[in-house]
Short mmCIF file of C-alpha atoms and ligand atoms in Angstrom, two decimals:
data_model
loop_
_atom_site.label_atom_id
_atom_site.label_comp_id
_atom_site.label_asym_id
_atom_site.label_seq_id
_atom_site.Cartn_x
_atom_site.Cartn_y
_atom_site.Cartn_z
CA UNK D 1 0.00 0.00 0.00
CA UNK D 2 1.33 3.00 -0.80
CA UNK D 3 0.89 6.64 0.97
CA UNK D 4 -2.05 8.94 -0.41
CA UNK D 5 -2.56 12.70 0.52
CA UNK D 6 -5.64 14.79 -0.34
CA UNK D 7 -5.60 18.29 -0.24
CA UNK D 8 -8.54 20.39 0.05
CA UNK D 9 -8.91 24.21 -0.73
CA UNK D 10 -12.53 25.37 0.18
CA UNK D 11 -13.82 28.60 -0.98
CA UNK D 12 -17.18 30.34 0.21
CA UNK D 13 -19.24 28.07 -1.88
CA UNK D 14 -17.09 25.45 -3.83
CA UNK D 15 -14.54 23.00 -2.30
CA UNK D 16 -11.60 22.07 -4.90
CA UNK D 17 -9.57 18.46 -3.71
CA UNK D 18 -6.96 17.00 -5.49
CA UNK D 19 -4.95 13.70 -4.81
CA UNK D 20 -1.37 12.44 -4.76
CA UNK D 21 0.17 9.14 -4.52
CA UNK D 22 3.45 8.60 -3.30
CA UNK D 23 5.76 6.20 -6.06
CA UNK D 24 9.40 5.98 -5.45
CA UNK D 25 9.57 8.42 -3.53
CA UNK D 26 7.64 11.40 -4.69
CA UNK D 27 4.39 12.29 -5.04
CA UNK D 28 2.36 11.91 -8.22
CA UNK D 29 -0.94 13.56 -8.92
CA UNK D 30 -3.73 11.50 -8.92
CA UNK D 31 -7.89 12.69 -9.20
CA UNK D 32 -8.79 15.61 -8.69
CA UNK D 33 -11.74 17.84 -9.28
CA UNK D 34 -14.27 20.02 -7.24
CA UNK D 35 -17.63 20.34 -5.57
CA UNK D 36 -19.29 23.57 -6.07
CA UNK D 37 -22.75 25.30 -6.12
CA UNK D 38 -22.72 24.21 -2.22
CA UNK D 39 -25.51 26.18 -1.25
CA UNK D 40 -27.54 26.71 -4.63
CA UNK D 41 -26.98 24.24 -7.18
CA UNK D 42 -24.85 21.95 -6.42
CA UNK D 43 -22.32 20.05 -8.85
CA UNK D 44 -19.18 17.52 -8.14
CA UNK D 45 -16.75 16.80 -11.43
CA UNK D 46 -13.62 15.15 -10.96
CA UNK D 47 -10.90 14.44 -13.61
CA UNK D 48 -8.45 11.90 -14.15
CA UNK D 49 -4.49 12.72 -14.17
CA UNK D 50 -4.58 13.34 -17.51
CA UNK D 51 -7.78 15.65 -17.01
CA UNK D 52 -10.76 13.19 -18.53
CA UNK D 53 -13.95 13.69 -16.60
CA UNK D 54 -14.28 10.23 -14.45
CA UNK D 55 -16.80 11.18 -12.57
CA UNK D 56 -19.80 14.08 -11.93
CA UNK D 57 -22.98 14.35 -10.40
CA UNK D 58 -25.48 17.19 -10.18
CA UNK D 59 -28.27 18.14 -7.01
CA UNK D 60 -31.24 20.09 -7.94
CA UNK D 61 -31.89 23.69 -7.95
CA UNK D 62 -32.00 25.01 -4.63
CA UNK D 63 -30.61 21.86 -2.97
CA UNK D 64 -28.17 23.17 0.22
CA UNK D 65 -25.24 20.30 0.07
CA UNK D 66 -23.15 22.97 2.51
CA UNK D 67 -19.37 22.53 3.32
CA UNK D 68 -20.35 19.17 5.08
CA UNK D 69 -22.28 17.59 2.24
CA UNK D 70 -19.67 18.72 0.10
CA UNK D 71 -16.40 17.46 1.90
CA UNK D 72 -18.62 14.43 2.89
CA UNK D 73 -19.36 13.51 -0.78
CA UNK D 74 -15.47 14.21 -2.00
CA UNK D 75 -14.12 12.02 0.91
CA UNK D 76 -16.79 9.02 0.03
CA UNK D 77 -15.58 9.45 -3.46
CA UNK D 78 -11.94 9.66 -3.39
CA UNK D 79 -11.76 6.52 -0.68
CA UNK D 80 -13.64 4.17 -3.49
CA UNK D 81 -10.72 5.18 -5.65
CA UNK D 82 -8.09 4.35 -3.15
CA UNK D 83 -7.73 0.56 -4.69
CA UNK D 84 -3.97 0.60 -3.94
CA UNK D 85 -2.97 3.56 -1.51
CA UNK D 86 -4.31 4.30 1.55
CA UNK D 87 -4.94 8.22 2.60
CA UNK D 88 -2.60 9.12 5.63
CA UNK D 89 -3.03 12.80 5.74
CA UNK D 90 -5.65 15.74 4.73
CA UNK D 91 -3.79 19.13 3.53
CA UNK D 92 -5.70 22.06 3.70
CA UNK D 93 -4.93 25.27 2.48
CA UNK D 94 -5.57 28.31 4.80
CA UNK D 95 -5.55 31.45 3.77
CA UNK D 96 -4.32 33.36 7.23
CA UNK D 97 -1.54 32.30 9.39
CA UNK D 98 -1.11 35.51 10.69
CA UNK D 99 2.27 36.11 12.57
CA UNK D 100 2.21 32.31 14.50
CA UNK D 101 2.34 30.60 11.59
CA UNK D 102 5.44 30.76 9.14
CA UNK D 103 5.72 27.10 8.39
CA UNK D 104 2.77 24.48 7.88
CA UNK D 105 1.26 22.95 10.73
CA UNK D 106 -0.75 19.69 11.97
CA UNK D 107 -3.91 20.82 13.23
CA UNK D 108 -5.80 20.17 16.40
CA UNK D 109 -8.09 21.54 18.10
CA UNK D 110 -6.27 23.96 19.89
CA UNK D 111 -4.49 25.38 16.50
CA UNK D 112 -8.33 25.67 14.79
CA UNK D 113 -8.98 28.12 17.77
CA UNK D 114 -5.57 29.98 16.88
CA UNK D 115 -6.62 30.51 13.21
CA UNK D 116 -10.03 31.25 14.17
CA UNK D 117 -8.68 34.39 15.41
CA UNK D 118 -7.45 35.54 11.86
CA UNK D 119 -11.04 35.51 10.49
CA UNK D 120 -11.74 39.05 11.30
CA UNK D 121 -8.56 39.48 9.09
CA UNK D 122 -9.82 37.77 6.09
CA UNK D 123 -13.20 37.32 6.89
CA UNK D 124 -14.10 35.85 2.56
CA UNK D 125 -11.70 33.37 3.06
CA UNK D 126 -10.64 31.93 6.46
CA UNK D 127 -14.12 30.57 7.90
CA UNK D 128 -14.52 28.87 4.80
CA UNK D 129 -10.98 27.42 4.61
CA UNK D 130 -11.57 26.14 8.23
CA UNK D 131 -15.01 24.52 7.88
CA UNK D 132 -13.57 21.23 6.44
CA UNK D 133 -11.46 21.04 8.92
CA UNK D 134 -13.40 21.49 11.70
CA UNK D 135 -15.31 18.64 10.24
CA UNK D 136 -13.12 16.25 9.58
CA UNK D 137 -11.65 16.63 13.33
CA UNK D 138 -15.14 15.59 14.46
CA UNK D 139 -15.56 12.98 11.79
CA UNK D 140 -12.58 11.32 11.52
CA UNK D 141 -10.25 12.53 14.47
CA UNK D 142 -7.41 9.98 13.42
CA UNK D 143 -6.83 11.08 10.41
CA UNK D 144 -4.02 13.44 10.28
CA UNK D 145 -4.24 17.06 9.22
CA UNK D 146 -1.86 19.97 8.00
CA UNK D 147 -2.60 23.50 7.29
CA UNK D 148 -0.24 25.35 4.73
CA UNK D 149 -0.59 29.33 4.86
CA UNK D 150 -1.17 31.40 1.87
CA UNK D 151 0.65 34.19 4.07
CA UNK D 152 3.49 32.43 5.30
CA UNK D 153 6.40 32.43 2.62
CA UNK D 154 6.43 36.19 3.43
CA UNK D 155 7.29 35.75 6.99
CA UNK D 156 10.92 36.28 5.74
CA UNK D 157 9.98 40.17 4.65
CA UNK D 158 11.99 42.59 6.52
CA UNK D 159 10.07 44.67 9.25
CA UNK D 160 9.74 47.67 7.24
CA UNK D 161 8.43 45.93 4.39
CA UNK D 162 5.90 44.75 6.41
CA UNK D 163 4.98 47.76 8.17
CA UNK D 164 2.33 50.56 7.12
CA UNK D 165 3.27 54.17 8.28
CA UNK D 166 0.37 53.92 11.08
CA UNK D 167 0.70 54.39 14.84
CA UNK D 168 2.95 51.59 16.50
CA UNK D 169 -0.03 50.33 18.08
CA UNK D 170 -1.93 49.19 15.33
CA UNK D 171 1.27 47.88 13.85
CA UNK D 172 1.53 45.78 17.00
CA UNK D 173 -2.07 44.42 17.02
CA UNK D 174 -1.44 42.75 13.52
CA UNK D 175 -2.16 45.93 11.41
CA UNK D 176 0.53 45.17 8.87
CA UNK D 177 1.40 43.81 5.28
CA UNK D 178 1.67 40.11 5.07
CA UNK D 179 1.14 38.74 1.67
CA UNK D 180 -0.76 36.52 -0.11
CA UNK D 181 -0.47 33.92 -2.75
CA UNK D 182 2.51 32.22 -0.70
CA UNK D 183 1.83 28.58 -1.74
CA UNK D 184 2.65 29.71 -5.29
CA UNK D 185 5.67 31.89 -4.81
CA UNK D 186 7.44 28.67 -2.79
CA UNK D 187 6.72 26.33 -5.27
CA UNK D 188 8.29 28.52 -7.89
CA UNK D 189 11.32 29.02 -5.48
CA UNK D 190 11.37 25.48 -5.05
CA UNK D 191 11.59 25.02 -8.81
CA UNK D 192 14.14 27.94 -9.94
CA UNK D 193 17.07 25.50 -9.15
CA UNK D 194 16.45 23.55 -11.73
CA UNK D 195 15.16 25.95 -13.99
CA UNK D 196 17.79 28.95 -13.53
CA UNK D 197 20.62 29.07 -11.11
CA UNK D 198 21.01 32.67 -11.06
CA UNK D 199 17.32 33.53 -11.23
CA UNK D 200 17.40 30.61 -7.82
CA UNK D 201 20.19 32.69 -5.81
CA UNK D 202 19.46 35.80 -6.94
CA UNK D 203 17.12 38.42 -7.71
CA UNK D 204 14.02 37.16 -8.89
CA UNK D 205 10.40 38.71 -9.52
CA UNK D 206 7.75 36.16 -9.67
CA UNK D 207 4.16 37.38 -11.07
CA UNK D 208 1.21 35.48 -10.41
CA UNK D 209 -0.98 36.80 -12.74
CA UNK D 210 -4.50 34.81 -12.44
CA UNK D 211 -8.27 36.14 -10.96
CA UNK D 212 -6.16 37.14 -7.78
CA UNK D 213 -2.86 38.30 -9.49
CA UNK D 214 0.05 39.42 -7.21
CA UNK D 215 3.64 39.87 -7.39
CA UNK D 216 6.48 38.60 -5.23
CA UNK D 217 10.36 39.70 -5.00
CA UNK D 218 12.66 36.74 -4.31
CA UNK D 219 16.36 37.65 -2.97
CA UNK D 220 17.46 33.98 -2.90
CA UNK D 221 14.39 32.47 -3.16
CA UNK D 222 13.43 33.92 0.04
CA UNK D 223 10.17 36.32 -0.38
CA UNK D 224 11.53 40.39 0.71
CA UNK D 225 8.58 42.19 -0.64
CA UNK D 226 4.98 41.73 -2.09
CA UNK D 227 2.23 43.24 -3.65
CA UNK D 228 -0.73 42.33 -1.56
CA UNK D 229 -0.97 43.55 1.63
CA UNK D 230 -3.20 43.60 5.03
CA UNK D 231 -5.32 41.87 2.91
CA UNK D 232 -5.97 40.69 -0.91
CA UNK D 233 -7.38 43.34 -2.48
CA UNK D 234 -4.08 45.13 -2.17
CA UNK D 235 -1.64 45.59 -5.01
CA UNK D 236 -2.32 45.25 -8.72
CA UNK D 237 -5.53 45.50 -10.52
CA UNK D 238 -7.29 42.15 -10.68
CA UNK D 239 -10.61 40.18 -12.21
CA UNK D 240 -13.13 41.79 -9.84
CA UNK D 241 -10.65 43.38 -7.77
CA UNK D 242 -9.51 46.82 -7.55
CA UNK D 243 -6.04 46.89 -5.94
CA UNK D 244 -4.15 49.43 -4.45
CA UNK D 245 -6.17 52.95 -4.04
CA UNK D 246 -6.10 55.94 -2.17
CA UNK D 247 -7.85 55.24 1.20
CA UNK D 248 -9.03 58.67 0.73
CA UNK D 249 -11.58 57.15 -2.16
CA UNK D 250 -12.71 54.63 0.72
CA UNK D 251 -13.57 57.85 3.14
CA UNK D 252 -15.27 59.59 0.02
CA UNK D 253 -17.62 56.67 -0.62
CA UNK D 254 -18.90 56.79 2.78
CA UNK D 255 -19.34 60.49 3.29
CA UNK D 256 -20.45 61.16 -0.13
CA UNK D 257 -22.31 58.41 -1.39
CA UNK D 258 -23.35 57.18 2.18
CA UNK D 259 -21.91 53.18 1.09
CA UNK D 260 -21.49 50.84 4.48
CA UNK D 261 -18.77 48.36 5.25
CA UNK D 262 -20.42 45.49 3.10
CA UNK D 263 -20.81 47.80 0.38
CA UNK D 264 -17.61 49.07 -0.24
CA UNK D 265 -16.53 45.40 0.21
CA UNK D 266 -18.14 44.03 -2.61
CA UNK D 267 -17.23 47.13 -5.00
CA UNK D 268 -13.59 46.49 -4.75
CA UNK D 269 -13.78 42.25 -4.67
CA UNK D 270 -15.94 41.73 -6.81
CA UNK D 271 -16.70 45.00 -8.86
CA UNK D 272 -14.03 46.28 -9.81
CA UNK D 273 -10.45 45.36 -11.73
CA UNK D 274 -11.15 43.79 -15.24
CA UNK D 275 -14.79 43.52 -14.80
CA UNK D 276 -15.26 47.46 -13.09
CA UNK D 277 -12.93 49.20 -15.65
CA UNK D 278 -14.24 47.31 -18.65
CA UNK D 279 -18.24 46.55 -17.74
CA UNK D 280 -17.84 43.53 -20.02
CA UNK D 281 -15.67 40.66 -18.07
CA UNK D 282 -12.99 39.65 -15.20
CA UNK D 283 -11.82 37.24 -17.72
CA UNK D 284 -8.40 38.34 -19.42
CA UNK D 285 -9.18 36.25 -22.47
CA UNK D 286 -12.79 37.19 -23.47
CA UNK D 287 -10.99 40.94 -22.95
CA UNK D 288 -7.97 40.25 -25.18
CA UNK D 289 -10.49 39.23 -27.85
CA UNK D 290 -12.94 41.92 -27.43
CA UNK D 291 -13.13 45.22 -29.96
CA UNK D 292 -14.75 47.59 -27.17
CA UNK D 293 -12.34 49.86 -26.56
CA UNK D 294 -13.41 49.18 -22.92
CA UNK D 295 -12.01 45.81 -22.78
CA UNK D 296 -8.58 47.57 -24.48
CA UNK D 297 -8.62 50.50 -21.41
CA UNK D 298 -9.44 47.52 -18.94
CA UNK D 299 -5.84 45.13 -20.23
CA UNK D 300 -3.79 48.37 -20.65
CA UNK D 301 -5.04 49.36 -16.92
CA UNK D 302 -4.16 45.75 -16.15
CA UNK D 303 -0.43 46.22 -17.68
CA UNK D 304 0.09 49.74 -16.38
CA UNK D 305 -0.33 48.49 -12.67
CA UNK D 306 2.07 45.51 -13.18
CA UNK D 307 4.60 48.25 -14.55
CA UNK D 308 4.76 50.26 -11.64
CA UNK D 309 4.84 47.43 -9.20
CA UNK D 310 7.51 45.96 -11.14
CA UNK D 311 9.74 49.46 -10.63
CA UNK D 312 9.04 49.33 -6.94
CA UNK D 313 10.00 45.06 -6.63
CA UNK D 314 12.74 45.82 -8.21
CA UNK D 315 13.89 48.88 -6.00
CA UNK D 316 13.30 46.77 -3.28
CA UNK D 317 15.57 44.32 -4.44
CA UNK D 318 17.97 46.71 -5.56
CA UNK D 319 17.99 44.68 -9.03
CA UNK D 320 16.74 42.28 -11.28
CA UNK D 321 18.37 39.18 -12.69
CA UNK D 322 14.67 37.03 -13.69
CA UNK D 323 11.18 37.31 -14.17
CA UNK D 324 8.74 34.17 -13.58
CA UNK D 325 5.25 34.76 -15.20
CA UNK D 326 2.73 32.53 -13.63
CA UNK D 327 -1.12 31.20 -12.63
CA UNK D 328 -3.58 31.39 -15.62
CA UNK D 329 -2.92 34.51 -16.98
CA UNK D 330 0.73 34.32 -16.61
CA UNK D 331 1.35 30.53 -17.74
CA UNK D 332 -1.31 31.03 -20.49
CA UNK D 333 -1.51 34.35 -22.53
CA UNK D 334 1.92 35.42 -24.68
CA UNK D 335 0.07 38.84 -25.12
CA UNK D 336 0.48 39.98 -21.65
CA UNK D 337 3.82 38.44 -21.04
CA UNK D 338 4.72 40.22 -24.06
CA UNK D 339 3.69 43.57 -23.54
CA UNK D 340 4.61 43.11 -20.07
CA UNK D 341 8.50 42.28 -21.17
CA UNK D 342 8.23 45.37 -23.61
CA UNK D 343 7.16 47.55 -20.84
CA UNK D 344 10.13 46.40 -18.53
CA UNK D 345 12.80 47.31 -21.68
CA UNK D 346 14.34 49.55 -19.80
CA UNK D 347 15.52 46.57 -17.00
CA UNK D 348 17.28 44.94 -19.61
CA UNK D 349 15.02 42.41 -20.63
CA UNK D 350 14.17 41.37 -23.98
CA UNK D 351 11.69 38.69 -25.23
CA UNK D 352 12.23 35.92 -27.84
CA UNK D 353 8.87 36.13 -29.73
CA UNK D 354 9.15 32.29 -31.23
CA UNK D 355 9.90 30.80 -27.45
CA UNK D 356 6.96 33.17 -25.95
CA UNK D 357 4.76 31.91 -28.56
CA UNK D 358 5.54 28.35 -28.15
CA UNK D 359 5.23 28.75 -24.52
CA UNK D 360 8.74 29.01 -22.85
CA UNK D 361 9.67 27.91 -20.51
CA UNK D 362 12.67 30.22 -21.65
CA UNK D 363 10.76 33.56 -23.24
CA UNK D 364 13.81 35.75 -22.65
CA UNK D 365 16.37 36.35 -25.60
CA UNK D 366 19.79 34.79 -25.85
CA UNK D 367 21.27 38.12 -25.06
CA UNK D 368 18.61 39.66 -22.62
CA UNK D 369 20.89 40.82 -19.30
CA UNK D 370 17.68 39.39 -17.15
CA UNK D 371 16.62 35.92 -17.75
CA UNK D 372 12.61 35.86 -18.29
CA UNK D 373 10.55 32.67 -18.00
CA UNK D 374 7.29 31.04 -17.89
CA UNK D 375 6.31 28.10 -15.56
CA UNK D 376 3.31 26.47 -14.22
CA UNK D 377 2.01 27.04 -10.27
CA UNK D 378 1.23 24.30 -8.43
CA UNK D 379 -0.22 25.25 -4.82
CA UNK D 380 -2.16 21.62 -4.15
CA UNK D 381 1.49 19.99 -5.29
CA UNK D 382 3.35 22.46 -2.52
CA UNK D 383 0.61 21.77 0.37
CA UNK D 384 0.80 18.11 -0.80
CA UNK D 385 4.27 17.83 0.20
CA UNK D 386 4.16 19.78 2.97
CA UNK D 387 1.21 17.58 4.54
CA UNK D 388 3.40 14.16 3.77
CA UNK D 389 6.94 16.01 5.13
CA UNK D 390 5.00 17.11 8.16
CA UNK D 391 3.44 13.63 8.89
CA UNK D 392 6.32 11.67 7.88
CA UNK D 393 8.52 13.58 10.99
CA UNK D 394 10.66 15.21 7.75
CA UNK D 395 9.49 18.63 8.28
CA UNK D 396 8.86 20.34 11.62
CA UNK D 397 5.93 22.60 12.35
P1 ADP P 1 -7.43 31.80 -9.99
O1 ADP P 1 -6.83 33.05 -9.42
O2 ADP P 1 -8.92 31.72 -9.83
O3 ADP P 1 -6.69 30.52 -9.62
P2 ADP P 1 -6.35 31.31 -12.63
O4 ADP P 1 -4.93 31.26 -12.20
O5 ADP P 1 -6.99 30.06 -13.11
O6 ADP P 1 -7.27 31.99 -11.55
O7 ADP P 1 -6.45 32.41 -13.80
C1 ADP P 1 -7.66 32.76 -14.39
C2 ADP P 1 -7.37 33.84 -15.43
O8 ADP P 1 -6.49 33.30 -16.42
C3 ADP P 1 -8.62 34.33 -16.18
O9 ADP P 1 -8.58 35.75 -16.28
C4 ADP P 1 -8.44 33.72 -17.55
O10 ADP P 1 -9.01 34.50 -18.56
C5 ADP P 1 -6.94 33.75 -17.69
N1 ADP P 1 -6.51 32.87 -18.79
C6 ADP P 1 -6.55 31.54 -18.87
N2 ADP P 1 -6.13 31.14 -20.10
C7 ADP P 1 -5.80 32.27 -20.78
C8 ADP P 1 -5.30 32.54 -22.10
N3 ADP P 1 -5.03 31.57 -22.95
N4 ADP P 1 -5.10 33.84 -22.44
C9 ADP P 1 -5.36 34.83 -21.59
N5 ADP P 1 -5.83 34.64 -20.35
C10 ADP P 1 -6.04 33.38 -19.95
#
């Protein structure tokens, strides 16, 4: 019998699992797939490997499944396909670890209650993350589970990146920048050995450009500065998101136009970005291929953003030897990574059209001073490993 981990990531109203099987030595991916519509139409789909639909199943309109239908039905499934590995660990990934939490943990009880007390600081994610947890402690309280953080690959950012110019005291109650997307950034660190020993020990910015697009400055591999901040909606411009903006606008929108907490919430998640600037779609490709000029202001928007956060990554690092384009946008559309490389000229990069076409992983030309590259994420791959380290004693908490 050989070692299977599952890892769950569970959103407000979807849960997404996949599976990995240990073979000589490494893990492998196995199913994987997703239960969504939890509370209004529900739908489960899961793929093979090789991404053929093996199985799906559909509840009526209206049917509540919930976070404990939903885990229940993915955990029935994915045991009947267990012929010849047996699940020893559950990997979840958790949005907030706060400052506690810079490595992955194996959760209890006890550590639930400790990351309960980062929902107020990502109140769209965290409950939800925790819910299947929760559950499965009840459920099945022998089977072993790890948390992996999205925040805590940027534990390594020096104090004053971290800090906002506010009175100590906030600073001190957890008022501070800590950085999303984590699980991604690490597993391209983990990666840029093989791919580029200079981008691997030196100075490297990674973009994960996806629906949630952020980017990351590696010294080393080691994170040192971020887009995203306090929370997610910080940084660049997103699919429904607006990124960074003058607080001042927030204060307007509540004098002037009399909008409450919730409101201003949902303009910039789930508003604003793409979707807000263009009125047509969050979705980079239906924008690429649209003739408003809308969906033209909306990509250019998009591409403006990532230039000035580029400048100020690369001030922070004091340099650039590499840029790593990643997540669906990144791994997926030559037009952005294109005008993106044409925008960052003056750095001393330059592209090589026929490899960014083709799909890289080398888009950079033979004589561009900084290296440029494309490679695919894979967060469930990182918590997967981090859930089988932890449980095997090879990685401490
Ligand atoms: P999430 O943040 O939800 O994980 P993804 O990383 O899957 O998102 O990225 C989704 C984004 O990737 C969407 O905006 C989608 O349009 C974009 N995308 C996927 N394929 C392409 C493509 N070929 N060209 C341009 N954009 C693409």
């Amino acid at each position: 019998m050989t070692d299977a981990i599952l890892v769950l990531n569970a959103g407000s109203s979807s849960i997404k699992f996949s599976v990995f099987e240990a073979q000589g030595g490494k893990l492998e991916p196995g199913v994987r797939g997703q239960a969504e519509g939890l509370y209004t139409k529900p739908r489960f789909v899961a793929k093979s490997a090789a991404g053929a639909v093996v199985a799906e199943k559909s509840w009526e309109e209206g049917t509540t499944l919930g976070h404990v239908g939903g885990v229940a039905h993915i955990g029935g499934w994915v045991s009947e396909q267990l012929a010849s590995s047996r699940l020893v660990g559950v990997g979840h990934r958790v949005v907030h670890g706060g400052l506690d939490y810079s490595q992955p943990v194996r959760l209890d009880a006890s550590v639930v209650t400790s990351l309960e007390k980062y929902i107020p600081l990502a109140p769209l994610h965290q409950p939800h993350n925790l819910k299947p947890i929760e559950l499965l402690l009840q459920r099945q309280p022998d089977l072993p589970q790890v948390a992996c953080f999205d925040t805590s690959f940027h534990r390594s950012n020096p104090e004053i990146a971290q800090r906002f110019a506010l009175p100590a005291e906030l600073h001190d109650a957890g008022v501070r920048r800590y950085g999303f997307h984590g699980l991604s950034y690490e597993y391209i660190a983990s990666v840029l050995p093989k791919v580029d020993a200079r981008a691997a020990s030196g100075r490297t910015v990674v973009l994960h450009l996806g629906n949630g697009s952020s980017m990351c400055a590696l010294a080393g591999g080691k994170s040192v500065a971020s887009t995203m901040g306090f929370t997610a909606v910080e940084g660049l411009m997103m699919g429904t998101r607006c990124g960074a903006i003058d607080p001042g606008v927030i204060l307007y929108l509540m004098d002037q136009r009399g909008m409450d907490t919730r409101a201003i919430e949902k303009l910039i998640y789930n508003q604003s970005g793409l979707l807000g600037v263009s009125g047509i779609s969050s979705d980079m490709r239906v924008l690429l291929g649209h003739e408003d000029p809308r969906a033209a202001l909306a990509v250019d928007l998009f591409l403006y953003r990532i230039r000035r956060e580029l400048g100020s990554l690369v001030a922070a690092l004091g340099g650039i030897d590499a840029l790593v384009f990643t997540a669906g946008i990144g791994e997926n559309s030559a037009v952005v990574r294109e005008r993106v490389i044409a925008d960052a000229a003056w750095l001393g990069v330059s592209i090589d059209a026929a490899a960014n076409a083709s799909g890289g992983p080398r888009i950079s030309a033979a004589d561009s001073k900084v290296s440029a590259w494309t490679l695919p994420t894979n967060e469930e791959l990182m918590i997967a490993t981090h859930t089988w380290r932890l449980l095997q004693g090879r990685e401490s908490s």
